[in-house]
PDB file of C-alpha atoms in Angstrom:
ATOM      1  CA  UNK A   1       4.539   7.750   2.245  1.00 94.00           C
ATOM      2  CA  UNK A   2       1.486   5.695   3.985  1.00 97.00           C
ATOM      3  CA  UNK A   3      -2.017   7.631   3.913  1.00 98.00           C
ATOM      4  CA  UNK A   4      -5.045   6.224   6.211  1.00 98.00           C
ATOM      5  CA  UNK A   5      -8.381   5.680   4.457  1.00 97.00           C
ATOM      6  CA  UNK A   6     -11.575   4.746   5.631  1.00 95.00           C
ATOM      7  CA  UNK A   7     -12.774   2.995   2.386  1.00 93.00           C
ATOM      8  CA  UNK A   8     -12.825   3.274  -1.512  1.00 94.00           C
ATOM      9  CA  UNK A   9     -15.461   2.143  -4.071  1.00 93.00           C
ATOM     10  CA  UNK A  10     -16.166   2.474  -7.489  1.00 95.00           C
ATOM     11  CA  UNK A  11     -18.553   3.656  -9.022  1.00 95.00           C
ATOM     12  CA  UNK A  12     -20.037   5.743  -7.076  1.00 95.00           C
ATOM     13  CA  UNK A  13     -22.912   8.232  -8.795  1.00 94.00           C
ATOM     14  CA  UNK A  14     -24.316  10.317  -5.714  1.00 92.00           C
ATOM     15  CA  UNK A  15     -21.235  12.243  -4.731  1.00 95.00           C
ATOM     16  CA  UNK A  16     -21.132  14.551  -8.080  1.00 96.00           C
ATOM     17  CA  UNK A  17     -21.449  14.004 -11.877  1.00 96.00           C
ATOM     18  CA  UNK A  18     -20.949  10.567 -13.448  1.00 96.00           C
ATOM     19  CA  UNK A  19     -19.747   7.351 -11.873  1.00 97.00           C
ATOM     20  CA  UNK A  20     -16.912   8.648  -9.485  1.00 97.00           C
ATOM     21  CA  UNK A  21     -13.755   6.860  -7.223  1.00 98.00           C
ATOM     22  CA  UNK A  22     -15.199   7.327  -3.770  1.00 97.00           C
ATOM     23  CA  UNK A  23     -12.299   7.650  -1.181  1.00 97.00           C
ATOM     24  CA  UNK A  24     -13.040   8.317   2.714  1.00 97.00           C
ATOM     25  CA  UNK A  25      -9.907   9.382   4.184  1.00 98.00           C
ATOM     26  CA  UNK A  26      -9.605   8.009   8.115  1.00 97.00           C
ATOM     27  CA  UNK A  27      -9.269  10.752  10.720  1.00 97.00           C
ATOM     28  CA  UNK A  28     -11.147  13.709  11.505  1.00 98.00           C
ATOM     29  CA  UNK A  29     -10.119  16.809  14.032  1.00 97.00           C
ATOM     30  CA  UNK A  30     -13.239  18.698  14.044  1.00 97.00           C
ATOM     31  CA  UNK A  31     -16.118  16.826  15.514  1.00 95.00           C
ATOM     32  CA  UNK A  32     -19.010  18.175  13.534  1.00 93.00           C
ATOM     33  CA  UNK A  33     -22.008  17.450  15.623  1.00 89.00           C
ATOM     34  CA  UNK A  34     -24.490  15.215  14.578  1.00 84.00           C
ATOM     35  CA  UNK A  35     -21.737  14.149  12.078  1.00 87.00           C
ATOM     36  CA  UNK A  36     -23.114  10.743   9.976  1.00 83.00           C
ATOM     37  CA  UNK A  37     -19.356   9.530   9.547  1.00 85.00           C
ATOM     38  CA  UNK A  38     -18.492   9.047  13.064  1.00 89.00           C
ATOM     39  CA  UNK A  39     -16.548   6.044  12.083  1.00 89.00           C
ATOM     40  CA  UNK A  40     -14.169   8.008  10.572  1.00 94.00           C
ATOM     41  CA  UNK A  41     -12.893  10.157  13.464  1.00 95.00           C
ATOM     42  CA  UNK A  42     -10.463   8.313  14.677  1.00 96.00           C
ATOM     43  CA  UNK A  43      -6.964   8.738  13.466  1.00 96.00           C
ATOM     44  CA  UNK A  44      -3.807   6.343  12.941  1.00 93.00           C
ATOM     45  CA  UNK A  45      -5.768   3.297  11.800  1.00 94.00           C
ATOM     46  CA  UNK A  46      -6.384   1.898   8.251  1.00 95.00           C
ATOM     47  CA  UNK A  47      -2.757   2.749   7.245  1.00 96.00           C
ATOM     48  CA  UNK A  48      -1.716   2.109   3.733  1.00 96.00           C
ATOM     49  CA  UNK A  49       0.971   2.949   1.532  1.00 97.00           C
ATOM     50  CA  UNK A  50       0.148   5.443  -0.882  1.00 97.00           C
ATOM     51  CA  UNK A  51       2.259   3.114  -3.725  1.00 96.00           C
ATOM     52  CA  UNK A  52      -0.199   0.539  -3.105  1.00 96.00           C
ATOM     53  CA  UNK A  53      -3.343   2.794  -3.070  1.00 97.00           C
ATOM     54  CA  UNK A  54      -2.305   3.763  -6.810  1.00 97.00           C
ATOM     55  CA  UNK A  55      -2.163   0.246  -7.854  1.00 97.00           C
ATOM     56  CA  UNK A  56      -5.680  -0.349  -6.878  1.00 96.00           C
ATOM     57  CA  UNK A  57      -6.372   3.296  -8.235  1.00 98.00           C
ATOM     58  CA  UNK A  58      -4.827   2.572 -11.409  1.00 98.00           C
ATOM     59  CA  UNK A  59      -7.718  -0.472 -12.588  1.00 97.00           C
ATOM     60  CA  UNK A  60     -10.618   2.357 -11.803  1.00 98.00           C
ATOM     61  CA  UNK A  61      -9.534   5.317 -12.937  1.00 98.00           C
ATOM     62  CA  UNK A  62      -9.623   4.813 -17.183  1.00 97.00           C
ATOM     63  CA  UNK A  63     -13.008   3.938 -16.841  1.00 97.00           C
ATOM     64  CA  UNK A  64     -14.292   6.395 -14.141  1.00 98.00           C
ATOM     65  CA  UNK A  65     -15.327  10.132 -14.783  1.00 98.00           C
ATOM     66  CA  UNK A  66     -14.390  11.924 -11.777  1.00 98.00           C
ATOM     67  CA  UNK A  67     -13.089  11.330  -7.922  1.00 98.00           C
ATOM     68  CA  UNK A  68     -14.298  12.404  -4.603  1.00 98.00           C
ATOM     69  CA  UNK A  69     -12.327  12.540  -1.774  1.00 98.00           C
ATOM     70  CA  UNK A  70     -13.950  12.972   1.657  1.00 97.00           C
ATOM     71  CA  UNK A  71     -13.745  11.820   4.947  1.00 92.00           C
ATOM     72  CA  UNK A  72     -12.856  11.922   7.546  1.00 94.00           C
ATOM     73  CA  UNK A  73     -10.777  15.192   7.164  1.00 98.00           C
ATOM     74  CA  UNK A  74      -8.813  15.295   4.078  1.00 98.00           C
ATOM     75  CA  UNK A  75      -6.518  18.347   4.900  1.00 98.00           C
ATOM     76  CA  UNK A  76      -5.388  16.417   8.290  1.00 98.00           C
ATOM     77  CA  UNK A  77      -3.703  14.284   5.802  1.00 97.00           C
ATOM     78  CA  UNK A  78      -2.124  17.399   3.817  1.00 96.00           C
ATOM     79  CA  UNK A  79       1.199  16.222   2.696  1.00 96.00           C
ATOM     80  CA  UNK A  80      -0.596  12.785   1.901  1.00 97.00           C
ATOM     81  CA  UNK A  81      -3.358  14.103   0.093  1.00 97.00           C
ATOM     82  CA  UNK A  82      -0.747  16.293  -1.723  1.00 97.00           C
ATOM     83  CA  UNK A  83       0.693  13.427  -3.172  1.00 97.00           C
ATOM     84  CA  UNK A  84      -2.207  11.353  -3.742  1.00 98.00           C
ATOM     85  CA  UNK A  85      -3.766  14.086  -6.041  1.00 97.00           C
ATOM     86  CA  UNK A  86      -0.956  15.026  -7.845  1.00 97.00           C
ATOM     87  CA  UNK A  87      -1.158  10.996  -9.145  1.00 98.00           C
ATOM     88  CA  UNK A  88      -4.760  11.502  -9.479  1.00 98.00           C
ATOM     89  CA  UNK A  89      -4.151  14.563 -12.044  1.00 96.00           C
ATOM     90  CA  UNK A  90      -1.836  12.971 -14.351  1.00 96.00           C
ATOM     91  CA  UNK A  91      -5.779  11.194 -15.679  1.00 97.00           C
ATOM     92  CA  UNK A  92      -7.064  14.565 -16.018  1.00 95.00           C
ATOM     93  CA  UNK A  93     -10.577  13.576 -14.273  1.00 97.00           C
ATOM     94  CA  UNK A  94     -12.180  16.248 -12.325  1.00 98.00           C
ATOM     95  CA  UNK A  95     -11.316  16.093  -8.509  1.00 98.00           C
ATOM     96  CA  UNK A  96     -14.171  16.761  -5.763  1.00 98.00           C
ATOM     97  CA  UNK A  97     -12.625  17.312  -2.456  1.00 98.00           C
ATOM     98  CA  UNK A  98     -14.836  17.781   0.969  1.00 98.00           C
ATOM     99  CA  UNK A  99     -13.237  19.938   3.957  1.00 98.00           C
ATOM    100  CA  UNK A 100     -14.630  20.719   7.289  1.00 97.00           C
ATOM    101  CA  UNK A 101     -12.582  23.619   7.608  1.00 98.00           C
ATOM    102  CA  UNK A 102     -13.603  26.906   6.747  1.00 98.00           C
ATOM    103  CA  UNK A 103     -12.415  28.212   3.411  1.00 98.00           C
ATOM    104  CA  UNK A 104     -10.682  31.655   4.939  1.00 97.00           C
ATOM    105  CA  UNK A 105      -8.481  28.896   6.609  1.00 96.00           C
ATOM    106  CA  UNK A 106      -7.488  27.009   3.394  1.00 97.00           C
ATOM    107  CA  UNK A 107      -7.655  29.574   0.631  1.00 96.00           C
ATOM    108  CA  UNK A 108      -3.335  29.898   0.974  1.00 95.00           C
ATOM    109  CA  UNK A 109      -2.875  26.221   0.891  1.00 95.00           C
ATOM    110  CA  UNK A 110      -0.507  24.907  -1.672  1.00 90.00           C
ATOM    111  CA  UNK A 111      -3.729  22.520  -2.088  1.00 92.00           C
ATOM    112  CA  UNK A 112      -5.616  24.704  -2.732  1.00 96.00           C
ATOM    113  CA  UNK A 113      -3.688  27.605  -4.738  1.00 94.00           C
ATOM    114  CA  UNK A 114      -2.150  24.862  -6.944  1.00 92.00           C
ATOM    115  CA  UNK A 115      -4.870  23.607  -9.049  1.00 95.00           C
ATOM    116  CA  UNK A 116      -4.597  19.793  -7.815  1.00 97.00           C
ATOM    117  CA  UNK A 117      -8.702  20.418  -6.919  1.00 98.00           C
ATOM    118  CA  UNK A 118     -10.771  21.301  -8.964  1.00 98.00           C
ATOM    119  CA  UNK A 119     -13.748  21.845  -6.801  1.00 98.00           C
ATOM    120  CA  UNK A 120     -13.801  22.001  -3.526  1.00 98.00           C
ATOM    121  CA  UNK A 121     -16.749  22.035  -0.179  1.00 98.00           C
ATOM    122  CA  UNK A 122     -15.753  24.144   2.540  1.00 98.00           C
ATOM    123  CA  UNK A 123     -17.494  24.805   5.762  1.00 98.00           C
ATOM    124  CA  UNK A 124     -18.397  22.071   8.728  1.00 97.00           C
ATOM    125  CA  UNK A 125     -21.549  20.655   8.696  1.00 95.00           C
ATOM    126  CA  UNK A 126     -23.997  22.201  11.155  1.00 94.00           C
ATOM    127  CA  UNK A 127     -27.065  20.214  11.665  1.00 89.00           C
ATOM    128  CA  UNK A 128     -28.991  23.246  13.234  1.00 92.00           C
ATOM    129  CA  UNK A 129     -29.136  24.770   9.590  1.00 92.00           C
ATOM    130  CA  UNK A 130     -31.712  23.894   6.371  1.00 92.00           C
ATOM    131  CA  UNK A 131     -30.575  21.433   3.758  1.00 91.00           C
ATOM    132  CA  UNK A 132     -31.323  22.689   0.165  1.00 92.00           C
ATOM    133  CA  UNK A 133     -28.439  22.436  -1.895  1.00 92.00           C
ATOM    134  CA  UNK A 134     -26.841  19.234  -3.935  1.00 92.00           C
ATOM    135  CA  UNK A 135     -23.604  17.996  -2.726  1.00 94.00           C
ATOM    136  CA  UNK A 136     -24.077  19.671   0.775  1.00 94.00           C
ATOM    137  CA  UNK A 137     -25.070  18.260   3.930  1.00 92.00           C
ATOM    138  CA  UNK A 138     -25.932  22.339   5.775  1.00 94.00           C
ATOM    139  CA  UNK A 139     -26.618  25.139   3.480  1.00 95.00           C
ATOM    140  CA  UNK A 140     -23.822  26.818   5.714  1.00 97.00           C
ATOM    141  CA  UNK A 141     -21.231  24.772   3.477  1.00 97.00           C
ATOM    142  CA  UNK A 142     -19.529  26.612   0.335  1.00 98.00           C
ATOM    143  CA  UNK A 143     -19.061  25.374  -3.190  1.00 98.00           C
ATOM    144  CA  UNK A 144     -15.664  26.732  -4.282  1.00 98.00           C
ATOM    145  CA  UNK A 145     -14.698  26.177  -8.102  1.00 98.00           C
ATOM    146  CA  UNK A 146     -10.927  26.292  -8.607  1.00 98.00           C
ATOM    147  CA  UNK A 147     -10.556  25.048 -11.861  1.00 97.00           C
ATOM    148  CA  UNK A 148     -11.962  26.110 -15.070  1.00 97.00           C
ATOM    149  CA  UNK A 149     -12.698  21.492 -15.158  1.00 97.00           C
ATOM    150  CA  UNK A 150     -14.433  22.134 -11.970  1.00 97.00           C
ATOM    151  CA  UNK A 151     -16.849  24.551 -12.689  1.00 97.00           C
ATOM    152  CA  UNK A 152     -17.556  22.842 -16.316  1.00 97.00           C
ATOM    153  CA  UNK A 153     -18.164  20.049 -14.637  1.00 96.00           C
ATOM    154  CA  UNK A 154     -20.071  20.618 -11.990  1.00 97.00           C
ATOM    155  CA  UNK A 155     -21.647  24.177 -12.459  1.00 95.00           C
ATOM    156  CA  UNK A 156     -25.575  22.852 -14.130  1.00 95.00           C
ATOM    157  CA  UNK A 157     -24.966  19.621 -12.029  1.00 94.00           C
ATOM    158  CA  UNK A 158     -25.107  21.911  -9.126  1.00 95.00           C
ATOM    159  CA  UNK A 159     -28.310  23.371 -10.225  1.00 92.00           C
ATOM    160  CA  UNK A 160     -30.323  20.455 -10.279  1.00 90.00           C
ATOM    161  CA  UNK A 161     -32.693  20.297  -7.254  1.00 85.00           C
ATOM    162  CA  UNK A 162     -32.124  18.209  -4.250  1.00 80.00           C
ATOM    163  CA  UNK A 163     -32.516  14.742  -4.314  1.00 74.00           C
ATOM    164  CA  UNK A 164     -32.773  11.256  -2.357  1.00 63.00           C
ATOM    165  CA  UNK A 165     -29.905   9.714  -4.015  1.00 71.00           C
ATOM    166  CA  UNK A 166     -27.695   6.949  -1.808  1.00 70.00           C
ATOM    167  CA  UNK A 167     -25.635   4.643  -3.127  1.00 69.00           C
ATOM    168  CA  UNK A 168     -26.290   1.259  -0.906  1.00 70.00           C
ATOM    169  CA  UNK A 169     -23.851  -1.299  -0.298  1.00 67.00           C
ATOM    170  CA  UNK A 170     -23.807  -4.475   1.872  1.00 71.00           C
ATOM    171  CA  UNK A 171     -21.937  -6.471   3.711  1.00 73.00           C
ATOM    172  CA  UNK A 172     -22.696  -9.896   5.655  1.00 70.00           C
ATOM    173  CA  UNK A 173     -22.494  -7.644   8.776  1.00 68.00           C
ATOM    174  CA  UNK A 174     -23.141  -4.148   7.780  1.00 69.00           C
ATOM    175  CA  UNK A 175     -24.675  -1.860   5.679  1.00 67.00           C
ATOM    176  CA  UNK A 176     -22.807   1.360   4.099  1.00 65.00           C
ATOM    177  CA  UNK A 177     -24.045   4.078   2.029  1.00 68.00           C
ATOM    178  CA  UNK A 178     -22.205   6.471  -0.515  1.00 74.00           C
ATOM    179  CA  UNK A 179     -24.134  10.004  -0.594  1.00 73.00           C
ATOM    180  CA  UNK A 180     -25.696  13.022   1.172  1.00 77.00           C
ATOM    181  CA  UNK A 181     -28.832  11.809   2.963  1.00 70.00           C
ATOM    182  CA  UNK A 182     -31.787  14.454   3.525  1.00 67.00           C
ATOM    183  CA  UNK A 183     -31.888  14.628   7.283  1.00 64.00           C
ATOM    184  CA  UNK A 184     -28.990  12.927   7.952  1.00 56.00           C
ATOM    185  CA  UNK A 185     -29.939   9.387   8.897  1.00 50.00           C
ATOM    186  CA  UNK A 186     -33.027  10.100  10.997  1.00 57.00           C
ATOM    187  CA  UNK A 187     -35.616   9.300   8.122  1.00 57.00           C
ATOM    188  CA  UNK A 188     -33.774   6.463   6.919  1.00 54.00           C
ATOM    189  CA  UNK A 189     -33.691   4.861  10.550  1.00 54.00           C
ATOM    190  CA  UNK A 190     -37.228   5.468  10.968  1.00 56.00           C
ATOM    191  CA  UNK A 191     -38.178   3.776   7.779  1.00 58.00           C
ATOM    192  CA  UNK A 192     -36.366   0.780   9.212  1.00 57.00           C
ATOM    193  CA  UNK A 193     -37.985   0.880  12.393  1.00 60.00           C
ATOM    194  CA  UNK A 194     -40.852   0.868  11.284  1.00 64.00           C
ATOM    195  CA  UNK A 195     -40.222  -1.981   9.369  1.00 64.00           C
ATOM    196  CA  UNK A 196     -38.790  -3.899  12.199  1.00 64.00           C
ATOM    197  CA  UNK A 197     -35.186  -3.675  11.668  1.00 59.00           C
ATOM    198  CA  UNK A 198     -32.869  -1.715  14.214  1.00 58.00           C
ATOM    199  CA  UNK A 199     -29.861   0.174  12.882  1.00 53.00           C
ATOM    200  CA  UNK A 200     -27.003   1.677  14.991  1.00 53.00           C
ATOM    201  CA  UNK A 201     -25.577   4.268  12.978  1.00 50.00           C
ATOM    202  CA  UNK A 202     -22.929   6.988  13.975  1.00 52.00           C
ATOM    203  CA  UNK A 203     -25.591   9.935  13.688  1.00 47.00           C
ATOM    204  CA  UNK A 204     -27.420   8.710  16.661  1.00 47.00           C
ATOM    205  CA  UNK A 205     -24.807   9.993  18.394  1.00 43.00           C
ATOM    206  CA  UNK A 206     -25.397  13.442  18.445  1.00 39.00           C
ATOM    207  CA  UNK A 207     -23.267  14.922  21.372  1.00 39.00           C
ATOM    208  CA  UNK A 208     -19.732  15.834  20.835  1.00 37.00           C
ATOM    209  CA  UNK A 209     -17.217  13.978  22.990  1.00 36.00           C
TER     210      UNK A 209
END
C-alpha cells in the first residue's frame, strides 16, 4: 500500500511530550481558513510505499518517545493510516494524531474505537477563535484521550501553560518549522520584516479557494 506524506523529522519536541517522529501526511479536504500548512492541501503527490516508510521509521523509533501524525488530513488517508499505526504500535510509544474533522464524525471509526491512537485533536482550526491551550491552534479544537498511554502521557503535559515553542529547520531554499505558533505566522513574519527579510508563507493566504 503507498501513503503520501508531506515530510518526517526526528526529533521533534514541540508537538507533545519528549522528542517525537513528526509525520505530515500530504492532502487535506477541509480548507481550514487561515490554515499555516497550505502546502499540504494538495492530494496525490509525495507518494511512498508504506514498506519503505517503515524502514526509515524503523532507525527512529527505539530511540524516540512518542509520534505525531498530522497533516494535511490524516483520516483522508484512512486505510493508510490504518496500517501505518498498527506498525507504529508494535513499539508501544504513545501516538498523537491531529484531525480536522469534528469528533461526532470520527468517534465510530475503526481508528478510533480500536485503540491504534492514543490521543487524539479533533475539531478544524478556526482562526476567528482565542488561542490558550497547548497542542491547539483554536480553543474550538478537542483533546480526546483514548488510551489509558494517552492520558498518562499527556494529561500534566497538557496543563502546562502556553508557550512559544517552534522547532526551526533550514534548508538552502527554505525555512520549515515543527510546532503550534501563537498567532499563526503573523508575529513571526513581522519580526522578520522588521528585520528586513520577506517570508512567503501559506498563512498569508487567508481566503479559501
Amino acid at each position: 500500500m503507498d501513503i503520501h506524506i508531506s515530510r518526517m523529522h526526528y526529533p521533534v519536541t514541540t508537538l507533545g511530550p519528549g522528542k517525537r517522529i513528526g509525520i505530515w501526511l500530504q492532502g487535506c479536504s477541509i480548507h481550514c481558513e487561515g490554515c499555516i500548512s497550505m502546502d499540504t492541501w494538495q492530494f496525490n503527490i509525495n507518494k511512498v510505499s508504506i514498506n519503505d516508510l517503515k524502514q526509515v521509521l524503523k532507525t527512529w523509533l527505539p530511540q524516540c518517545d512518542g509520534i505525531t501524525i498530522s497533516g494535511g488530513e490524516p483520516f483522508d488517508q484512512e486505510n493508510a493510516l490504518i496500517e501505518l499505526l498498527e506498525f507504529l504500535n508494535s513499539y508501544n510509544k504513545n501516538i498523537l494524531v491531529y484531525s480536522g474533522y469534528s469528533f461526532d464524525g470520527l468517534k465510530d471509526k475503526k481508528l478510533v474505537q480500536s485503540g491504534l491512537i492514543d490521543v487524539l485533536i479533533s475539531e478544524p482550526y478556526d482562526h476567528t477563535k482565542s488561542q490558550t491551550k497547548r497542542l491547539l491552534g483554536s480553543d474550538n479544537q478537542q483533546v480526546h484521550f483514548l488510551t489509558s498511554l494517552g492520558k498518562s502521557e499527556f494529561a500534566t503535559y497538557l496543563e502546562q501553560p502556553l508557550e512559544k515553542e517552534l522547532d526551526i529547520h533550514i534548508t538552502p531554499e527554505t525555512v520549515w518549522m515543527a510546532g503550534i505558533p501563537i498567532n499563526g505566522m503573523k508575529e513571526i513574519a513581522q519580526a522578520s520584516k522588521e528585520n528586513n527579510v520577506t517570508l512567503s508563507h501559506s498563512q498569508a493566504v487567508t481566503k479559501n479557494k
